[in-house]
Amino acid sequence: MSHWYPREFAAHICRQLKTEVPERPREDCPGCSILSVLISTCYQASLMREEERQVRFRLIFREPERFPAGQDPPDGLHRMVFLEPRPCTEDELRRLSPAISFDRAMIGVNLNVAGELQIWGVVHSGTRWMQAIHGGTQLINPVPDSLIVFVTGPGRISVSVGSTMIAGLRGGQVVSMAREVFAASWLRAIFATHRDELWDLHQDARQKSGDIWPPIDPEFPVILGQNLLRRVISLMRSYRHGGTLLIIPSERTDELKQANPYLNIKYPFLTDIGRRRIFPHIVGS
């Protein structure tokens, strides 16, 4: 099995930028040669350690002047510019990574007058952007349509343009973000099966209350289901014990609870009000 490395990965990102997000402003994305250097530098930094700590960071390629002044998280992005820019090297990224929290801030990078990559400062984003990963209900301040590099571990790099994920590198293999499970039509279809049941419960609760209630948005069960799954996955990852989630159509649950050649469920739950308590909370809120 062949492996992809920074040069090949950067070339793949360039192709994706032309086909997946061709409408993006070109000034917000570096050229392929600069992108290759940037990806290579981030890759090398990901393999290093800073005083026995793993190197993790987010990096945004954007001019500091293009961030509106006077903004702060969670409603905006707060930029802080160094008095003197630093060269964008793997050692500089390594040293900065502990001070610039992955969850809360990004390293700001642009080109100097000589056309070389430099670190100009820090962009504070707050933590709400992580709701897209962990689930949540608060409004997320959209990031600008600039190139963002995520370094999450040795050789583990992802690239996005704004909030649009382009691709990732995992174990020397390219991971297409088009396979993001929450965007899959089959998963949306499974969540959509609960729409009619929620609607009937909601209508019944409205009639019993005698008040005027707004109707449930048709997309609400899908969004809620996705957020719940994100929370479950987030908890599993936080325990660092591993785990597997199997998502099956509702009509097959009774079949798979019984003896079958596919699954051996050790602790099945009874389907009663305790298990379905979220439904009355939804329709009554």
C-alpha positions as a Markdown table, in Angstrom:
| # | Residue | x | y | z |
|---|---|---|---|---|
| 1 | Met | 0.0 | 0.0 | 0.0 |
| 2 | Ser | 1.5 | 3.3 | -1.1 |
| 3 | His | 1.4 | 6.3 | 1.3 |
| 4 | Trp | 0.7 | 10.0 | 0.6 |
| 5 | Tyr | 3.1 | 12.6 | 1.9 |
| 6 | Pro | 2.9 | 16.5 | 2.1 |
| 7 | Arg | 3.7 | 17.1 | -1.6 |
| 8 | Glu | 1.0 | 14.7 | -2.9 |
| 9 | Phe | -1.4 | 15.8 | -0.3 |
| 10 | Ala | -0.9 | 19.5 | -1.2 |
| 11 | Ala | -1.5 | 18.7 | -4.9 |
| 12 | His | -4.7 | 16.9 | -3.9 |
| 13 | Ile | -5.9 | 19.9 | -2.0 |
| 14 | Cys | -5.2 | 22.2 | -5.0 |
| 15 | Arg | -7.3 | 19.9 | -7.2 |
| 16 | Gln | -10.1 | 19.9 | -4.7 |
| 17 | Leu | -10.0 | 23.7 | -4.4 |
| 18 | Lys | -10.5 | 24.0 | -8.1 |
| 19 | Thr | -13.4 | 21.4 | -8.2 |
| 20 | Glu | -15.1 | 21.5 | -4.8 |
| 21 | Val | -14.9 | 25.2 | -3.9 |
| 22 | Pro | -14.1 | 27.0 | -7.2 |
| 23 | Glu | -16.2 | 30.0 | -6.1 |
| 24 | Arg | -13.9 | 30.8 | -3.1 |
| 25 | Pro | -12.0 | 34.1 | -3.4 |
| 26 | Arg | -8.5 | 33.2 | -4.6 |
| 27 | Glu | -6.8 | 35.7 | -2.3 |
| 28 | Asp | -7.9 | 33.6 | 0.6 |
| 29 | Cys | -6.0 | 30.5 | -0.6 |
| 30 | Pro | -2.3 | 30.3 | -1.3 |
| 31 | Gly | -1.0 | 29.0 | -4.7 |
| 32 | Cys | 0.0 | 25.4 | -5.1 |
| 33 | Ser | 3.7 | 25.9 | -4.5 |
| 34 | Ile | 3.1 | 27.9 | -1.3 |
| 35 | Leu | 0.5 | 25.4 | -0.2 |
| 36 | Ser | 3.0 | 22.6 | -0.6 |
| 37 | Val | 5.5 | 24.4 | 1.6 |
| 38 | Leu | 2.8 | 25.1 | 4.2 |
| 39 | Ile | 1.5 | 21.6 | 4.3 |
| 40 | Ser | 5.1 | 20.2 | 4.5 |
| 41 | Thr | 6.0 | 22.5 | 7.4 |
| 42 | Cys | 2.8 | 21.6 | 9.3 |
| 43 | Tyr | 3.5 | 17.9 | 8.6 |
| 44 | Gln | 7.0 | 18.2 | 10.0 |
| 45 | Ala | 5.7 | 20.1 | 13.1 |
| 46 | Ser | 3.1 | 17.4 | 13.7 |
| 47 | Leu | 5.9 | 14.8 | 14.1 |
| 48 | Met | 7.7 | 16.8 | 16.8 |
| 49 | Arg | 7.0 | 17.2 | 20.6 |
| 50 | Glu | 7.2 | 20.3 | 22.8 |
| 51 | Glu | 8.6 | 19.3 | 26.2 |
| 52 | Glu | 6.9 | 15.8 | 25.9 |
| 53 | Arg | 3.6 | 17.4 | 24.7 |
| 54 | Gln | 2.0 | 16.5 | 21.4 |
| 55 | Val | 2.0 | 19.3 | 18.9 |
| 56 | Arg | -1.6 | 20.3 | 18.0 |
| 57 | Phe | -2.7 | 23.6 | 16.4 |
| 58 | Arg | -5.0 | 25.3 | 14.0 |
| 59 | Leu | -3.5 | 27.7 | 11.4 |
| 60 | Ile | -5.3 | 30.2 | 9.2 |
| 61 | Phe | -3.8 | 31.7 | 6.0 |
| 62 | Arg | -5.2 | 35.2 | 5.9 |
| 63 | Glu | -3.9 | 38.8 | 6.1 |
| 64 | Pro | -4.3 | 40.3 | 9.5 |
| 65 | Glu | -5.9 | 43.5 | 8.0 |
| 66 | Arg | -8.7 | 41.4 | 6.7 |
| 67 | Phe | -10.0 | 40.6 | 10.2 |
| 68 | Pro | -12.4 | 43.3 | 11.4 |
| 69 | Ala | -11.1 | 45.2 | 14.3 |
| 70 | Gly | -12.9 | 45.3 | 17.7 |
| 71 | Gln | -14.4 | 41.9 | 17.5 |
| 72 | Asp | -14.3 | 39.2 | 20.2 |
| 73 | Pro | -15.5 | 35.6 | 20.6 |
| 74 | Pro | -18.1 | 34.2 | 20.5 |
| 75 | Asp | -19.6 | 36.7 | 18.1 |
| 76 | Gly | -16.4 | 37.4 | 16.1 |
| 77 | Leu | -12.7 | 36.7 | 15.8 |
| 78 | His | -10.2 | 38.6 | 17.9 |
| 79 | Arg | -6.8 | 39.1 | 16.2 |
| 80 | Met | -3.6 | 39.9 | 18.0 |
| 81 | Val | -0.6 | 40.9 | 15.8 |
| 82 | Phe | 3.0 | 40.3 | 16.8 |
| 83 | Leu | 5.3 | 43.4 | 16.9 |
| 84 | Glu | 7.6 | 41.5 | 14.6 |
| 85 | Pro | 6.5 | 38.5 | 12.4 |
| 86 | Arg | 8.1 | 35.2 | 12.9 |
| 87 | Pro | 9.2 | 32.8 | 10.1 |
| 88 | Cys | 6.7 | 30.0 | 9.6 |
| 89 | Thr | 8.9 | 27.0 | 10.3 |
| 90 | Glu | 8.2 | 23.7 | 12.1 |
| 91 | Asp | 10.2 | 24.8 | 15.1 |
| 92 | Glu | 8.2 | 28.1 | 15.5 |
| 93 | Leu | 4.9 | 26.1 | 15.1 |
| 94 | Arg | 6.2 | 23.6 | 17.7 |
| 95 | Arg | 7.0 | 26.4 | 20.2 |
| 96 | Leu | 3.8 | 28.2 | 19.7 |
| 97 | Ser | 1.5 | 25.2 | 19.9 |
| 98 | Pro | 1.3 | 25.0 | 23.7 |
| 99 | Ala | 0.6 | 28.7 | 24.1 |
| 100 | Ile | -2.1 | 28.9 | 21.3 |
| 101 | Ser | -4.9 | 26.5 | 22.4 |
| 102 | Phe | -6.2 | 24.3 | 19.7 |
| 103 | Asp | -9.7 | 24.7 | 20.9 |
| 104 | Arg | -9.7 | 28.5 | 21.3 |
| 105 | Ala | -7.2 | 30.1 | 18.8 |
| 106 | Met | -5.5 | 29.8 | 15.5 |
| 107 | Ile | -2.0 | 30.8 | 14.3 |
| 108 | Gly | -2.2 | 33.6 | 11.7 |
| 109 | Val | 0.0 | 33.1 | 8.7 |
| 110 | Asn | 0.5 | 35.2 | 5.5 |
| 111 | Leu | 3.3 | 35.9 | 3.0 |
| 112 | Asn | 6.0 | 38.5 | 3.6 |
| 113 | Val | 7.2 | 41.0 | 0.9 |
| 114 | Ala | 9.7 | 38.3 | -0.3 |
| 115 | Gly | 6.8 | 35.8 | -0.9 |
| 116 | Glu | 7.8 | 33.6 | 2.1 |
| 117 | Leu | 5.5 | 32.3 | 4.8 |
| 118 | Gln | 5.5 | 34.1 | 8.1 |
| 119 | Ile | 3.6 | 34.0 | 11.3 |
| 120 | Trp | 2.0 | 37.4 | 12.0 |
| 121 | Gly | 0.1 | 36.6 | 15.2 |
| 122 | Val | -2.9 | 34.9 | 16.8 |
| 123 | Val | -6.6 | 34.7 | 16.0 |
| 124 | His | -8.9 | 34.0 | 19.0 |
| 125 | Ser | -12.0 | 32.1 | 17.9 |
| 126 | Gly | -13.5 | 30.8 | 21.1 |
| 127 | Thr | -14.7 | 27.2 | 21.4 |
| 128 | Arg | -18.2 | 27.4 | 19.8 |
| 129 | Trp | -16.8 | 26.1 | 16.5 |
| 130 | Met | -16.4 | 22.8 | 18.1 |
| 131 | Gln | -20.1 | 22.3 | 18.3 |
| 132 | Ala | -19.9 | 21.0 | 14.7 |
| 133 | Ile | -17.9 | 18.1 | 16.2 |
| 134 | His | -19.4 | 17.7 | 19.7 |
| 135 | Gly | -22.9 | 18.9 | 19.1 |
| 136 | Gly | -24.6 | 21.9 | 20.6 |
| 137 | Thr | -27.4 | 24.5 | 20.3 |
| 138 | Gln | -25.6 | 27.8 | 20.3 |
| 139 | Leu | -25.1 | 29.9 | 17.2 |
| 140 | Ile | -21.7 | 29.3 | 15.6 |
| 141 | Asn | -19.8 | 32.4 | 14.4 |
| 142 | Pro | -18.8 | 31.5 | 10.8 |
| 143 | Val | -15.1 | 31.6 | 10.1 |
| 144 | Pro | -13.9 | 33.5 | 7.0 |
| 145 | Asp | -13.5 | 31.8 | 3.7 |
| 146 | Ser | -9.7 | 31.3 | 4.2 |
| 147 | Leu | -7.6 | 28.2 | 4.1 |
| 148 | Ile | -7.3 | 26.6 | 7.6 |
| 149 | Val | -5.0 | 23.8 | 8.5 |
| 150 | Phe | -5.7 | 21.5 | 11.4 |
| 151 | Val | -2.8 | 19.5 | 13.0 |
| 152 | Thr | -4.2 | 17.0 | 15.5 |
| 153 | Gly | -1.4 | 14.5 | 15.8 |
| 154 | Pro | 1.6 | 12.9 | 14.2 |
| 155 | Gly | 1.0 | 13.0 | 10.5 |
| 156 | Arg | -2.7 | 13.9 | 11.0 |
| 157 | Ile | -3.6 | 17.0 | 9.0 |
| 158 | Ser | -6.9 | 18.3 | 7.8 |
| 159 | Val | -7.6 | 21.3 | 5.5 |
| 160 | Ser | -10.7 | 23.4 | 5.2 |
| 161 | Val | -11.7 | 26.6 | 3.4 |
| 162 | Gly | -13.7 | 28.4 | 6.0 |
| 163 | Ser | -16.1 | 25.8 | 7.5 |
| 164 | Thr | -16.0 | 23.6 | 4.3 |
| 165 | Met | -13.7 | 20.6 | 5.0 |
| 166 | Ile | -11.7 | 19.7 | 1.9 |
| 167 | Ala | -9.6 | 16.6 | 2.9 |
| 168 | Gly | -7.5 | 15.0 | 5.6 |
| 169 | Leu | -4.3 | 13.0 | 5.9 |
| 170 | Arg | -4.5 | 10.0 | 8.2 |
| 171 | Gly | -1.7 | 7.4 | 8.4 |
| 172 | Gly | -0.4 | 8.4 | 5.0 |
| 173 | Gln | -3.8 | 8.0 | 3.4 |
| 174 | Val | -6.1 | 10.8 | 2.1 |
| 175 | Val | -9.5 | 10.9 | 3.8 |
| 176 | Ser | -12.1 | 12.6 | 1.7 |
| 177 | Met | -14.4 | 14.9 | 3.7 |
| 178 | Ala | -17.2 | 14.1 | 1.3 |
| 179 | Arg | -17.6 | 10.9 | 3.3 |
| 180 | Glu | -18.5 | 12.8 | 6.4 |
| 181 | Val | -21.1 | 10.6 | 7.9 |
| 182 | Phe | -23.5 | 13.3 | 9.2 |
| 183 | Ala | -24.0 | 14.5 | 5.6 |
| 184 | Ala | -24.9 | 11.0 | 4.4 |
| 185 | Ser | -28.4 | 10.7 | 2.9 |
| 186 | Trp | -29.0 | 7.4 | 4.6 |
| 187 | Leu | -28.4 | 8.9 | 8.0 |
| 188 | Arg | -30.7 | 11.8 | 7.4 |
| 189 | Ala | -33.3 | 9.2 | 6.2 |
| 190 | Ile | -33.1 | 7.3 | 9.5 |
| 191 | Phe | -33.6 | 10.5 | 11.5 |
| 192 | Ala | -36.4 | 11.6 | 9.2 |
| 193 | Thr | -38.4 | 8.5 | 10.2 |
| 194 | His | -39.1 | 10.1 | 13.6 |
| 195 | Arg | -40.6 | 13.3 | 12.0 |
| 196 | Asp | -44.2 | 11.9 | 11.8 |
| 197 | Glu | -44.1 | 10.6 | 15.4 |
| 198 | Leu | -42.8 | 13.9 | 16.7 |
| 199 | Trp | -45.4 | 15.8 | 14.7 |
| 200 | Asp | -48.3 | 13.7 | 16.1 |
| 201 | Leu | -47.0 | 14.1 | 19.7 |
| 202 | His | -46.5 | 17.9 | 19.2 |
| 203 | Gln | -50.0 | 18.3 | 17.8 |
| 204 | Asp | -51.5 | 16.4 | 20.7 |
| 205 | Ala | -49.6 | 18.5 | 23.2 |
| 206 | Arg | -50.7 | 21.7 | 21.5 |
| 207 | Gln | -54.3 | 20.8 | 21.7 |
| 208 | Lys | -54.1 | 19.8 | 25.3 |
| 209 | Ser | -52.4 | 23.0 | 26.3 |
| 210 | Gly | -54.9 | 25.3 | 24.7 |
| 211 | Asp | -52.2 | 27.8 | 23.9 |
| 212 | Ile | -50.9 | 28.9 | 20.5 |
| 213 | Trp | -47.7 | 27.0 | 19.8 |
| 214 | Pro | -45.4 | 27.4 | 16.8 |
| 215 | Pro | -45.1 | 24.2 | 14.7 |
| 216 | Ile | -41.9 | 22.1 | 14.8 |
| 217 | Asp | -39.5 | 22.8 | 12.0 |
| 218 | Pro | -39.4 | 19.7 | 9.7 |
| 219 | Glu | -35.6 | 19.7 | 9.9 |
| 220 | Phe | -35.6 | 19.8 | 13.7 |
| 221 | Pro | -35.6 | 16.0 | 14.4 |
| 222 | Val | -32.7 | 15.6 | 11.9 |
| 223 | Ile | -30.6 | 18.4 | 13.5 |
| 224 | Leu | -31.4 | 17.1 | 17.0 |
| 225 | Gly | -30.5 | 13.5 | 16.1 |
| 226 | Gln | -27.2 | 14.7 | 14.6 |
| 227 | Asn | -26.3 | 16.7 | 17.7 |
| 228 | Leu | -27.1 | 13.8 | 20.0 |
| 229 | Leu | -24.9 | 11.5 | 18.0 |
| 230 | Arg | -22.1 | 14.1 | 18.1 |
| 231 | Arg | -22.4 | 14.3 | 21.9 |
| 232 | Val | -22.2 | 10.5 | 22.2 |
| 233 | Ile | -19.1 | 10.3 | 19.9 |
| 234 | Ser | -17.5 | 13.1 | 21.9 |
| 235 | Leu | -18.1 | 11.3 | 25.2 |
| 236 | Met | -16.7 | 8.1 | 23.8 |
| 237 | Arg | -13.5 | 9.9 | 22.6 |
| 238 | Ser | -13.1 | 11.7 | 25.9 |
| 239 | Tyr | -13.1 | 8.4 | 27.8 |
| 240 | Arg | -10.2 | 7.2 | 25.5 |
| 241 | His | -11.5 | 3.6 | 25.7 |
| 242 | Gly | -12.6 | 3.1 | 22.1 |
| 243 | Gly | -16.0 | 2.0 | 21.0 |
| 244 | Thr | -18.3 | 1.3 | 18.0 |
| 245 | Leu | -21.7 | 2.8 | 17.1 |
| 246 | Leu | -24.0 | 0.8 | 14.9 |
| 247 | Ile | -26.9 | 2.7 | 13.4 |
| 248 | Ile | -29.7 | 0.6 | 12.1 |
| 249 | Pro | -33.2 | 1.3 | 10.7 |
| 250 | Ser | -35.9 | 1.4 | 13.5 |
| 251 | Glu | -37.9 | -1.3 | 11.9 |
| 252 | Arg | -35.1 | -3.8 | 12.4 |
| 253 | Thr | -34.5 | -3.2 | 16.2 |
| 254 | Asp | -36.9 | -5.9 | 17.4 |
| 255 | Glu | -35.3 | -8.4 | 15.0 |
| 256 | Leu | -31.7 | -7.7 | 16.2 |
| 257 | Lys | -32.7 | -7.8 | 19.8 |
| 258 | Gln | -33.5 | -11.5 | 19.4 |
| 259 | Ala | -31.0 | -14.2 | 18.8 |
| 260 | Asn | -29.4 | -13.6 | 15.4 |
| 261 | Pro | -26.2 | -14.3 | 13.4 |
| 262 | Tyr | -25.2 | -10.6 | 13.3 |
| 263 | Leu | -25.3 | -9.1 | 16.8 |
| 264 | Asn | -25.1 | -10.3 | 20.4 |
| 265 | Ile | -26.5 | -7.5 | 22.5 |
| 266 | Lys | -25.5 | -8.1 | 26.1 |
| 267 | Tyr | -27.5 | -5.2 | 27.8 |
| 268 | Pro | -30.6 | -4.4 | 25.8 |
| 269 | Phe | -32.9 | -1.8 | 27.2 |
| 270 | Leu | -36.7 | -2.0 | 27.5 |
| 271 | Thr | -38.5 | 0.4 | 25.2 |
| 272 | Asp | -40.6 | 2.4 | 27.8 |
| 273 | Ile | -41.0 | 6.0 | 28.9 |
| 274 | Gly | -37.5 | 5.9 | 30.5 |
| 275 | Arg | -35.9 | 5.2 | 27.2 |
| 276 | Arg | -38.1 | 7.6 | 25.2 |
| 277 | Arg | -38.2 | 10.5 | 27.7 |
| 278 | Ile | -36.6 | 12.9 | 25.2 |
| 279 | Phe | -39.8 | 12.9 | 23.1 |
| 280 | Pro | -42.1 | 14.6 | 25.6 |
| 281 | His | -39.4 | 17.0 | 26.4 |
| 282 | Ile | -39.1 | 18.0 | 22.7 |
| 283 | Val | -42.9 | 18.4 | 22.1 |
| 284 | Gly | -43.5 | 20.2 | 25.3 |
| 285 | Ser | -40.8 | 22.8 | 25.1 |
